[in-house]
mmCIF file of C-alpha atoms and ligand atoms in Angstrom:
data_model
loop_
_atom_site.group_PDB
_atom_site.id
_atom_site.type_symbol
_atom_site.label_atom_id
_atom_site.label_comp_id
_atom_site.label_asym_id
_atom_site.label_seq_id
_atom_site.Cartn_x
_atom_site.Cartn_y
_atom_site.Cartn_z
ATOM 1 C CA PRO A 1 -11.326 4.804 -30.375
ATOM 2 C CA PRO A 2 -9.163 2.427 -28.368
ATOM 3 C CA THR A 3 -11.051 0.107 -26.031
ATOM 4 C CA TRP A 4 -9.555 1.537 -22.867
ATOM 5 C CA ARG A 5 -11.218 4.835 -23.488
ATOM 6 C CA ARG A 6 -14.851 3.341 -23.027
ATOM 7 C CA ALA A 7 -16.460 4.639 -20.034
ATOM 8 C CA ARG A 8 -17.672 1.887 -17.916
ATOM 9 C CA PRO A 9 -18.900 3.530 -14.734
ATOM 10 C CA ALA A 10 -21.286 0.788 -13.626
ATOM 11 C CA LEU A 11 -18.794 -1.917 -13.899
ATOM 12 C CA ILE A 12 -16.240 0.053 -11.920
ATOM 13 C CA ALA A 13 -18.982 1.096 -9.226
ATOM 14 C CA ASP A 14 -19.926 -2.796 -8.880
ATOM 15 C CA ALA A 15 -16.126 -3.776 -8.523
ATOM 16 C CA LEU A 16 -15.596 -1.144 -6.054
ATOM 17 C CA LYS A 17 -18.726 -2.230 -4.118
ATOM 18 C CA ARG A 18 -17.293 -5.648 -3.810
ATOM 19 C CA ALA A 19 -13.935 -4.547 -2.784
ATOM 20 C CA SER A 20 -15.351 -2.244 0.040
ATOM 21 C CA ALA A 21 -17.371 -5.255 1.412
ATOM 22 C CA ARG A 22 -14.128 -7.403 1.854
ATOM 23 C CA PRO A 23 -12.673 -7.580 5.359
ATOM 24 C CA SER A 24 -9.439 -5.482 6.130
ATOM 25 C CA GLY A 25 -9.184 -6.675 9.575
ATOM 26 C CA ASN A 26 -8.461 -2.942 10.339
ATOM 27 C CA TRP A 27 -4.900 -3.340 8.920
ATOM 28 C CA PHE A 28 -3.483 -0.234 7.407
ATOM 29 C CA VAL A 29 -0.134 -0.100 5.310
ATOM 30 C CA VAL A 30 2.137 2.699 6.824
ATOM 31 C CA GLY A 31 5.239 2.313 4.595
ATOM 32 C CA ALA A 32 8.191 0.337 3.493
ATOM 33 C CA SER A 33 9.847 -2.137 5.880
ATOM 34 C CA ARG A 34 13.198 -0.813 5.079
ATOM 35 C CA ASP A 35 12.049 2.731 6.252
ATOM 36 C CA VAL A 36 11.585 1.426 9.876
ATOM 37 C CA ARG A 37 15.459 0.704 10.625
ATOM 38 C CA ALA A 38 16.856 -0.961 13.756
ATOM 39 C CA GLY A 39 19.117 1.521 15.245
ATOM 40 C CA GLY A 40 17.467 4.325 13.308
ATOM 41 C CA ARG A 41 15.179 7.039 14.265
ATOM 42 C CA PRO A 42 11.426 6.379 15.015
ATOM 43 C CA TYR A 43 9.078 6.334 12.141
ATOM 44 C CA GLY A 44 5.920 8.571 12.517
ATOM 45 C CA ARG A 45 2.772 8.482 10.421
ATOM 46 C CA THR A 46 -0.833 9.631 10.764
ATOM 47 C CA VAL A 47 -3.479 7.244 9.906
ATOM 48 C CA GLY A 48 -7.117 8.148 9.888
ATOM 49 C CA GLY A 49 -6.424 11.241 11.834
ATOM 50 C CA VAL A 50 -4.342 9.097 14.450
ATOM 51 C CA GLU A 51 -0.650 9.609 15.243
ATOM 52 C CA VAL A 52 1.328 6.569 15.198
ATOM 53 C CA VAL A 53 4.775 5.859 15.936
ATOM 54 C CA LEU A 54 7.088 2.962 14.976
ATOM 55 C CA TRP A 55 10.447 1.500 15.714
ATOM 56 C CA ARG A 56 12.568 -1.479 15.966
ATOM 57 C CA THR A 57 14.269 -3.070 18.735
ATOM 58 C CA ASP A 58 18.171 -4.054 18.498
ATOM 59 C CA THR A 59 17.013 -7.386 17.188
ATOM 60 C CA GLY A 60 14.855 -5.874 14.357
ATOM 61 C CA GLU A 61 11.319 -6.603 16.121
ATOM 62 C CA LEU A 62 8.853 -3.933 15.273
ATOM 63 C CA ARG A 63 7.039 -1.810 17.817
ATOM 64 C CA ALA A 64 4.209 0.508 17.155
ATOM 65 C CA GLY A 65 1.769 2.574 19.245
ATOM 66 C CA PRO A 66 0.269 5.992 19.616
ATOM 67 C CA GLY A 67 2.579 8.740 18.504
ATOM 68 C CA VAL A 68 1.945 11.136 21.452
ATOM 69 C CA CYS A 69 3.737 10.585 24.642
ATOM 70 C CA PRO A 70 1.536 9.707 27.643
ATOM 71 C CA HIS A 71 3.125 12.186 30.012
ATOM 72 C CA LEU A 72 2.564 15.634 28.495
ATOM 73 C CA GLY A 73 1.884 14.944 24.876
ATOM 74 C CA ALA A 74 5.330 15.184 23.115
ATOM 75 C CA PRO A 75 5.389 14.123 19.385
ATOM 76 C CA LEU A 76 7.193 10.588 19.803
ATOM 77 C CA ARG A 77 8.253 10.625 16.130
ATOM 78 C CA ASP A 78 10.936 13.333 17.198
ATOM 79 C CA SER A 79 12.213 11.120 19.992
ATOM 80 C CA ARG A 80 15.174 8.822 20.117
ATOM 81 C CA VAL A 81 15.514 5.015 20.102
ATOM 82 C CA VAL A 82 18.109 3.910 22.612
ATOM 83 C CA CYS A 83 19.097 0.190 22.809
ATOM 84 C CA GLY A 84 15.594 -0.532 21.284
ATOM 85 C CA THR A 85 13.730 1.550 23.693
ATOM 86 C CA LEU A 86 11.976 4.777 22.797
ATOM 87 C CA VAL A 87 13.253 7.802 24.984
ATOM 88 C CA CYS A 88 10.679 10.747 24.862
ATOM 89 C CA HIS A 89 12.810 13.867 24.065
ATOM 90 C CA TRP A 90 10.848 16.170 26.505
ATOM 91 C CA HIS A 91 11.229 14.555 29.884
ATOM 92 C CA GLY A 92 12.762 11.143 29.381
ATOM 93 C CA LEU A 93 9.858 8.782 29.619
ATOM 94 C CA THR A 94 10.815 5.291 28.131
ATOM 95 C CA LEU A 95 8.760 2.850 26.128
ATOM 96 C CA ASP A 96 9.896 -0.569 25.401
ATOM 97 C CA GLY A 97 6.895 -1.353 23.302
ATOM 98 C CA GLY A 98 4.676 -2.847 26.055
ATOM 99 C CA PRO A 99 1.633 -0.666 27.682
ATOM 100 C CA PHE A 100 2.754 1.973 30.034
ATOM 101 C CA ALA A 101 1.090 4.776 31.774
ATOM 102 C CA GLY A 102 -1.995 4.830 29.387
ATOM 103 C CA TRP A 103 0.074 4.081 26.424
ATOM 104 C CA GLU A 104 -1.145 0.960 24.623
ATOM 105 C CA PRO A 105 0.852 -0.725 21.751
ATOM 106 C CA TYR A 106 -0.930 -1.350 18.268
ATOM 107 C CA PRO A 107 -0.482 -4.635 16.725
ATOM 108 C CA VAL A 108 1.997 -4.333 13.753
ATOM 109 C CA HIS A 109 3.186 -6.685 10.942
ATOM 110 C CA ASP A 110 6.123 -6.599 8.682
ATOM 111 C CA ASP A 111 5.570 -8.642 5.716
ATOM 112 C CA GLY A 112 9.033 -8.111 4.320
ATOM 113 C CA VAL A 113 8.226 -5.323 1.936
ATOM 114 C CA LEU A 114 5.710 -3.349 3.809
ATOM 115 C CA VAL A 115 4.754 -2.462 7.408
ATOM 116 C CA TRP A 116 1.140 -2.588 8.473
ATOM 117 C CA VAL A 117 -0.449 -1.344 11.693
ATOM 118 C CA ARG A 118 -3.829 -2.519 13.038
ATOM 119 C CA LEU A 119 -6.015 0.439 14.213
ATOM 120 C CA ASP A 120 -9.312 -0.999 15.420
ATOM 121 C CA ALA A 121 -10.702 2.394 16.251
ATOM 122 C CA VAL A 122 -10.070 3.709 12.830
ATOM 123 C CA GLY A 123 -11.013 0.683 10.807
ATOM 124 C CA GLY A 124 -14.168 -0.123 12.844
ATOM 125 C CA GLU A 125 -14.275 -3.764 11.387
ATOM 126 C CA GLU A 126 -13.792 -7.143 13.086
ATOM 127 C CA PRO A 127 -10.077 -7.190 13.866
ATOM 128 C CA SER A 128 -7.903 -10.087 12.324
ATOM 129 C CA GLU A 129 -4.845 -11.650 13.547
ATOM 130 C CA ARG A 130 -2.815 -10.682 10.456
ATOM 131 C CA PRO A 131 -3.367 -8.480 7.241
ATOM 132 C CA ALA A 132 -4.046 -10.347 3.859
ATOM 133 C CA VAL A 133 -0.859 -9.572 2.204
ATOM 134 C CA PRO A 134 -1.001 -10.219 -1.573
ATOM 135 C CA ALA A 135 0.893 -13.202 -3.132
ATOM 136 C CA ARG A 136 4.233 -12.009 -4.225
ATOM 137 C CA PRO A 137 7.264 -13.623 -6.113
ATOM 138 C CA ARG A 138 9.115 -15.584 -3.490
ATOM 139 C CA PRO A 139 11.437 -13.540 -1.153
ATOM 140 C CA GLY A 140 14.813 -13.303 -2.664
ATOM 141 C CA ALA A 141 13.569 -13.946 -6.169
ATOM 142 C CA GLY A 142 12.279 -10.389 -6.764
ATOM 143 C CA VAL A 143 13.305 -6.751 -6.493
ATOM 144 C CA ASP A 144 11.053 -4.549 -4.487
ATOM 145 C CA ALA A 145 10.642 -0.894 -4.498
ATOM 146 C CA VAL A 146 8.028 1.073 -2.459
ATOM 147 C CA PHE A 147 6.840 4.734 -3.441
ATOM 148 C CA THR A 148 4.446 6.952 -1.502
ATOM 149 C CA ALA A 149 2.584 9.953 -2.792
ATOM 150 C CA VAL A 150 -0.192 11.815 -1.233
ATOM 151 C CA GLY A 151 -3.557 12.576 -2.890
ATOM 152 C CA ARG A 152 -6.298 15.045 -1.969
ATOM 153 C CA CYS A 153 -9.092 12.419 -1.879
ATOM 154 C CA GLU A 154 -10.606 9.435 -0.066
ATOM 155 C CA PRO A 155 -9.024 5.946 -0.246
ATOM 156 C CA GLN A 156 -11.896 4.656 -2.392
ATOM 157 C CA ASP A 157 -11.199 7.166 -4.950
ATOM 158 C CA VAL A 158 -7.725 5.851 -5.331
ATOM 159 C CA VAL A 159 -9.170 2.064 -5.573
ATOM 160 C CA ALA A 160 -11.790 3.198 -8.002
ATOM 161 C CA ASN A 161 -9.155 4.897 -10.265
ATOM 162 C CA ARG A 162 -6.781 2.088 -10.009
ATOM 163 C CA LEU A 163 -9.555 -0.462 -10.731
ATOM 164 C CA ASP A 164 -10.359 1.402 -14.029
ATOM 165 C CA PRO A 165 -8.936 -0.294 -17.054
ATOM 166 C CA TRP A 166 -10.386 2.468 -19.342
ATOM 167 C CA HIS A 167 -8.183 5.014 -17.350
ATOM 168 C CA GLY A 168 -4.767 5.498 -18.369
ATOM 169 C CA SER A 169 -3.605 6.367 -14.831
ATOM 170 C CA TRP A 170 -4.027 2.676 -13.939
ATOM 171 C CA PHE A 171 -0.639 2.347 -15.415
ATOM 172 C CA HIS A 172 0.701 5.491 -14.067
ATOM 173 C CA PRO A 173 3.626 6.137 -13.936
ATOM 174 C CA TYR A 174 4.495 3.375 -16.487
ATOM 175 C CA SER A 175 3.831 4.574 -19.948
ATOM 176 C CA PHE A 176 2.017 2.086 -22.052
ATOM 177 C CA VAL A 177 1.210 2.061 -25.890
ATOM 178 C CA ASP A 178 -1.840 -0.323 -26.119
ATOM 179 C CA LEU A 179 -4.359 -1.778 -23.746
ATOM 180 C CA SER A 180 -7.314 -4.256 -24.297
ATOM 181 C CA VAL A 181 -9.488 -5.609 -21.781
ATOM 182 C CA VAL A 182 -9.568 -9.364 -22.198
ATOM 183 C CA ARG A 183 -11.838 -10.295 -19.426
ATOM 184 C CA GLU A 184 -14.172 -8.153 -16.990
ATOM 185 C CA PRO A 185 -14.821 -9.100 -13.523
ATOM 186 C CA ASP A 186 -18.067 -11.160 -13.100
ATOM 187 C CA GLY A 187 -18.896 -11.172 -9.427
ATOM 188 C CA ASP A 188 -17.068 -13.254 -6.710
ATOM 189 C CA ASP A 189 -16.290 -15.964 -9.164
ATOM 190 C CA GLY A 190 -13.343 -14.856 -11.263
ATOM 191 C CA ASP A 191 -13.424 -11.150 -9.851
ATOM 192 C CA ALA A 192 -10.456 -9.601 -11.732
ATOM 193 C CA PHE A 193 -10.046 -7.419 -14.820
ATOM 194 C CA VAL A 194 -7.587 -9.181 -17.233
ATOM 195 C CA VAL A 195 -5.845 -6.892 -19.741
ATOM 196 C CA ASP A 196 -3.280 -7.053 -22.422
ATOM 197 C CA VAL A 197 -1.013 -4.166 -22.346
ATOM 198 C CA SER A 198 2.272 -3.105 -23.719
ATOM 199 C CA PHE A 199 4.686 -1.091 -21.529
ATOM 200 C CA ARG A 200 6.969 1.302 -22.990
ATOM 201 C CA VAL A 201 10.351 0.860 -21.324
ATOM 202 C CA ALA A 202 13.260 3.105 -21.545
ATOM 203 C CA GLY A 203 11.810 5.099 -24.487
ATOM 204 C CA ARG A 204 11.674 2.592 -27.214
ATOM 205 C CA LEU A 205 11.401 -0.803 -26.049
ATOM 206 C CA VAL A 206 7.897 -2.233 -25.993
ATOM 207 C CA VAL A 207 6.977 -5.043 -23.567
ATOM 208 C CA PRO A 208 3.522 -6.817 -23.919
ATOM 209 C CA VAL A 209 2.203 -8.523 -21.103
ATOM 210 C CA ARG A 210 -1.051 -9.900 -19.696
ATOM 211 C CA ALA A 211 -2.143 -8.647 -16.221
ATOM 212 C CA GLU A 212 -4.588 -9.128 -13.802
ATOM 213 C CA PHE A 213 -6.260 -6.510 -11.576
ATOM 214 C CA THR A 214 -7.967 -7.357 -8.196
ATOM 215 C CA ALA A 215 -8.984 -5.521 -5.178
ATOM 216 C CA PRO A 216 -8.424 -8.013 -2.314
ATOM 217 C CA ASP A 217 -9.561 -5.611 0.417
ATOM 218 C CA PRO A 218 -11.262 -2.193 0.503
ATOM 219 C CA ARG A 219 -7.980 -0.145 0.290
ATOM 220 C CA THR A 220 -5.833 -2.438 -1.991
ATOM 221 C CA VAL A 221 -5.539 -2.927 -5.706
ATOM 222 C CA VAL A 222 -3.075 -5.484 -7.073
ATOM 223 C CA MET A 223 -1.890 -5.898 -10.425
ATOM 224 C CA ARG A 224 -0.104 -9.183 -11.111
ATOM 225 C CA ILE A 225 1.712 -9.988 -14.602
ATOM 226 C CA THR A 226 0.163 -13.449 -15.508
ATOM 227 C CA GLU A 227 2.007 -13.843 -18.869
ATOM 228 C CA GLY A 228 4.997 -12.255 -20.558
ATOM 229 C CA GLU A 229 8.086 -10.160 -19.315
ATOM 230 C CA GLY A 230 8.469 -10.331 -15.626
ATOM 231 C CA VAL A 231 5.587 -12.958 -15.087
ATOM 232 C CA THR A 232 4.431 -13.143 -11.531
ATOM 233 C CA SER A 233 5.695 -9.567 -10.839
ATOM 234 C CA VAL A 234 3.175 -7.523 -8.889
ATOM 235 C CA VAL A 235 2.430 -3.930 -8.376
ATOM 236 C CA GLU A 236 0.297 -3.197 -5.335
ATOM 237 C CA THR A 237 -1.435 0.029 -4.605
ATOM 238 C CA HIS A 238 -2.511 0.524 -0.899
ATOM 239 C CA ALA A 239 -4.501 3.622 -0.216
ATOM 240 C CA THR A 240 -4.119 4.677 3.451
ATOM 241 C CA PRO A 241 -6.303 7.472 4.939
ATOM 242 C CA LEU A 242 -4.250 10.055 6.585
ATOM 243 C CA THR A 243 -7.275 12.187 7.684
ATOM 244 C CA ALA A 244 -10.192 11.092 9.888
ATOM 245 C CA GLU A 245 -13.309 10.006 8.442
ATOM 246 C CA GLY A 246 -15.634 12.770 7.396
ATOM 247 C CA ASP A 247 -12.685 15.336 7.198
ATOM 248 C CA PRO A 248 -13.832 18.041 4.745
ATOM 249 C CA ALA A 249 -10.334 17.976 3.151
ATOM 250 C CA PRO A 250 -9.539 14.309 3.072
ATOM 251 C CA ARG A 251 -6.012 13.165 2.337
ATOM 252 C CA THR A 252 -4.650 9.700 1.338
ATOM 253 C CA ALA A 253 -1.273 8.176 1.240
ATOM 254 C CA VAL A 254 -0.945 6.032 -1.901
ATOM 255 C CA VAL A 255 1.645 3.406 -1.029
ATOM 256 C CA GLU A 256 2.772 1.532 -4.145
ATOM 257 C CA ALA A 257 4.856 -1.584 -3.950
ATOM 258 C CA VAL A 258 6.452 -3.116 -7.018
ATOM 259 C CA VAL A 259 7.970 -6.620 -6.571
ATOM 260 C CA ALA A 260 9.516 -7.610 -10.001
ATOM 261 C CA THR A 261 10.991 -10.842 -10.600
ATOM 262 C CA SER A 262 14.750 -10.709 -10.709
ATOM 263 C CA GLY A 263 16.278 -10.252 -14.074
ATOM 264 C CA ARG A 264 13.212 -8.598 -15.417
ATOM 265 C CA ARG A 265 14.056 -4.876 -15.567
ATOM 266 C CA GLY A 266 10.896 -3.560 -17.095
ATOM 267 C CA PHE A 267 9.182 -2.170 -14.138
ATOM 268 C CA ARG A 268 12.310 -0.496 -12.802
ATOM 269 C CA LEU A 269 13.165 0.999 -15.910
ATOM 270 C CA ALA A 270 9.744 2.319 -16.572
ATOM 271 C CA ARG A 271 9.749 3.768 -13.184
ATOM 272 C CA ALA A 272 13.155 5.451 -13.560
ATOM 273 C CA ALA A 273 12.115 6.844 -16.919
ATOM 274 C CA ALA A 274 8.727 8.163 -15.606
HETATM 275 S S1 FES B 1 6.070 14.545 27.408
HETATM 276 FE FE1 FES B 1 7.102 12.671 27.156
HETATM 277 S S2 FES B 1 8.210 12.543 29.149
HETATM 278 FE FE2 FES B 1 7.180 14.345 29.236
#
């Protein structure tokens, strides 16, 4: 049988354990940078059971905080942004992004592709100044696309699934015709799965690449192409919990960011064909 069908639960469990032990600094990916637009509507998300609202000032700076109005609880995602200020649609309370009437902003970070929010009460770890953004092709050299799906599972289920090279959905939704594991992770020294895989692009064209899979934090898996078509391209999978910890019906947003090097159409075509 093809090598990727070999079941290696212990290896995956070990890799997941090491990923879970890495710090996240309480940063959570909430969506694509381009989805929070200056002059646009506020952007609302639930993270770990907490309502979060984001918007931009007229100059494009990000603002984030609780998604519930401190006056009488209106959902701020349904409010308007006027000249960079959030105006509650119930009774007109205004928020410029600074603390006001018990509303305390959340630290927020725009890495150019994704927006991250730091939620210390949800993460429960030591906070860090900035999220650990994976290395990507340099700005302007790549084309990026961000997709979000919601799964009925915990973030660690998503990470375990993406970390399993013998599991076909690792490459979901890219269709591949062959996969062999070149190197398995061996503890903290060289902690990556290295695989040779051929993507089927646009039905017929087959593109062989070598790719490396790592889990830099408890909720992120990064696939980086290290040899072949689209070298240095990355596919990041960020698993952001929507429900609070311990919820009997957990849901997780799977935010997938593809940053492919310019002129390399494999990823985009594969995605379009999926
Ligand atoms: S609920 Fe927002 S101003 Fe009253």
